[in-house]
């Protein structure tokens, strides 16, 4: 990695750094990595997979909670009936 001078303070900074650690001035982005916009960020495969995961948990969680509540209710009912003997 090459060190370049910060345009604001002159401190030696890595060319891969997003900003100068001394003054916080942004360092130019590499030419081979264009800045992605919001639309491009939403269409990345990892973003889409994360969205489906969140959606799946959101849809499945109420059903899981209901099933667990049903099992708990049945277990308590059986325990009450068994203890009354």
Coordinates of C-alpha atoms in Angstrom, one line a residue:
X1 CA 0.0 0.0 0.0
X2 CA 1.2 3.4 -0.9
X3 CA 1.3 6.3 1.5
X4 CA 0.1 9.6 0.2
X5 CA 0.0 13.1 1.8
X6 CA -3.3 14.3 3.2
X7 CA -4.6 17.2 1.1
X8 CA -5.6 19.1 4.2
X9 CA -2.9 18.5 6.8
X10 CA 0.0 16.9 4.9
X11 CA 0.2 13.8 7.1
X12 CA 1.2 10.5 5.4
X13 CA -2.0 8.4 5.0
X14 CA -2.6 5.1 3.3
X15 CA -4.1 5.4 -0.1
X16 CA -6.8 2.8 0.9
X17 CA -7.9 4.9 3.9
X18 CA -11.4 6.5 3.5
X19 CA -10.3 9.5 5.6
X20 CA -7.2 11.0 7.2
X21 CA -6.8 9.7 10.8
X22 CA -5.3 13.0 11.9
X23 CA -7.8 15.6 10.6
X24 CA -10.6 13.5 9.1
X25 CA -10.3 14.9 5.6
X26 CA -11.7 12.4 3.1
X27 CA -9.1 10.7 0.9
X28 CA -10.0 10.2 -2.8
X29 CA -11.6 6.8 -3.6
X30 CA -9.6 4.5 -5.8
X31 CA -10.4 4.6 -9.5
X32 CA -11.1 0.9 -9.7
X33 CA -13.8 1.1 -7.1
X34 CA -16.6 3.5 -8.1
X35 CA -18.8 4.9 -5.4
X36 CA -22.0 3.0 -5.3
X37 CA -25.3 4.7 -5.1
X38 CA -28.4 3.8 -3.1
X39 CA -30.0 1.9 -5.9
X40 CA -26.8 -0.2 -6.5
X41 CA -26.5 -0.9 -2.8
X42 CA -30.1 -2.3 -2.7
X43 CA -29.5 -4.7 -5.6
X44 CA -26.4 -6.4 -4.2
X45 CA -26.9 -10.1 -3.6
X46 CA -25.9 -9.9 0.1
X47 CA -28.4 -7.1 0.7
X48 CA -31.2 -9.1 -1.0
X49 CA -30.3 -12.2 1.1
X50 CA -30.4 -10.1 4.3
X51 CA -33.8 -8.7 3.4
X52 CA -35.2 -12.2 2.8
X53 CA -33.7 -13.3 6.2
X54 CA -35.3 -10.4 8.0
X55 CA -38.6 -11.0 6.2
X56 CA -38.5 -14.7 7.1
X57 CA -37.9 -14.1 10.8
X58 CA -40.7 -11.5 10.8
X59 CA -43.2 -13.9 9.2
X60 CA -42.1 -17.0 11.2
X61 CA -41.6 -15.5 14.7
X62 CA -45.4 -15.1 15.5
X63 CA -46.0 -18.7 14.6
X64 CA -43.1 -19.9 16.6
X65 CA -44.3 -17.9 19.6
X66 CA -47.8 -19.4 19.2
X67 CA -46.5 -22.9 19.0
X68 CA -44.2 -22.4 22.1
X69 CA -47.2 -20.9 24.0
X70 CA -49.4 -23.9 23.1
X71 CA -46.7 -26.4 24.3
X72 CA -46.3 -24.4 27.5
X73 CA -50.1 -24.3 28.1
X74 CA -50.4 -28.1 27.4
X75 CA -47.5 -28.8 29.7
X76 CA -49.0 -26.7 32.5
X77 CA -52.4 -28.2 32.1
X78 CA -50.9 -31.8 32.3
X79 CA -48.9 -30.8 35.4
X80 CA -52.0 -29.3 37.1
X81 CA -54.1 -32.4 36.3
X82 CA -51.4 -34.8 37.4
X83 CA -50.7 -32.9 40.7
X84 CA -54.4 -32.9 41.6
X85 CA -54.4 -36.7 41.9

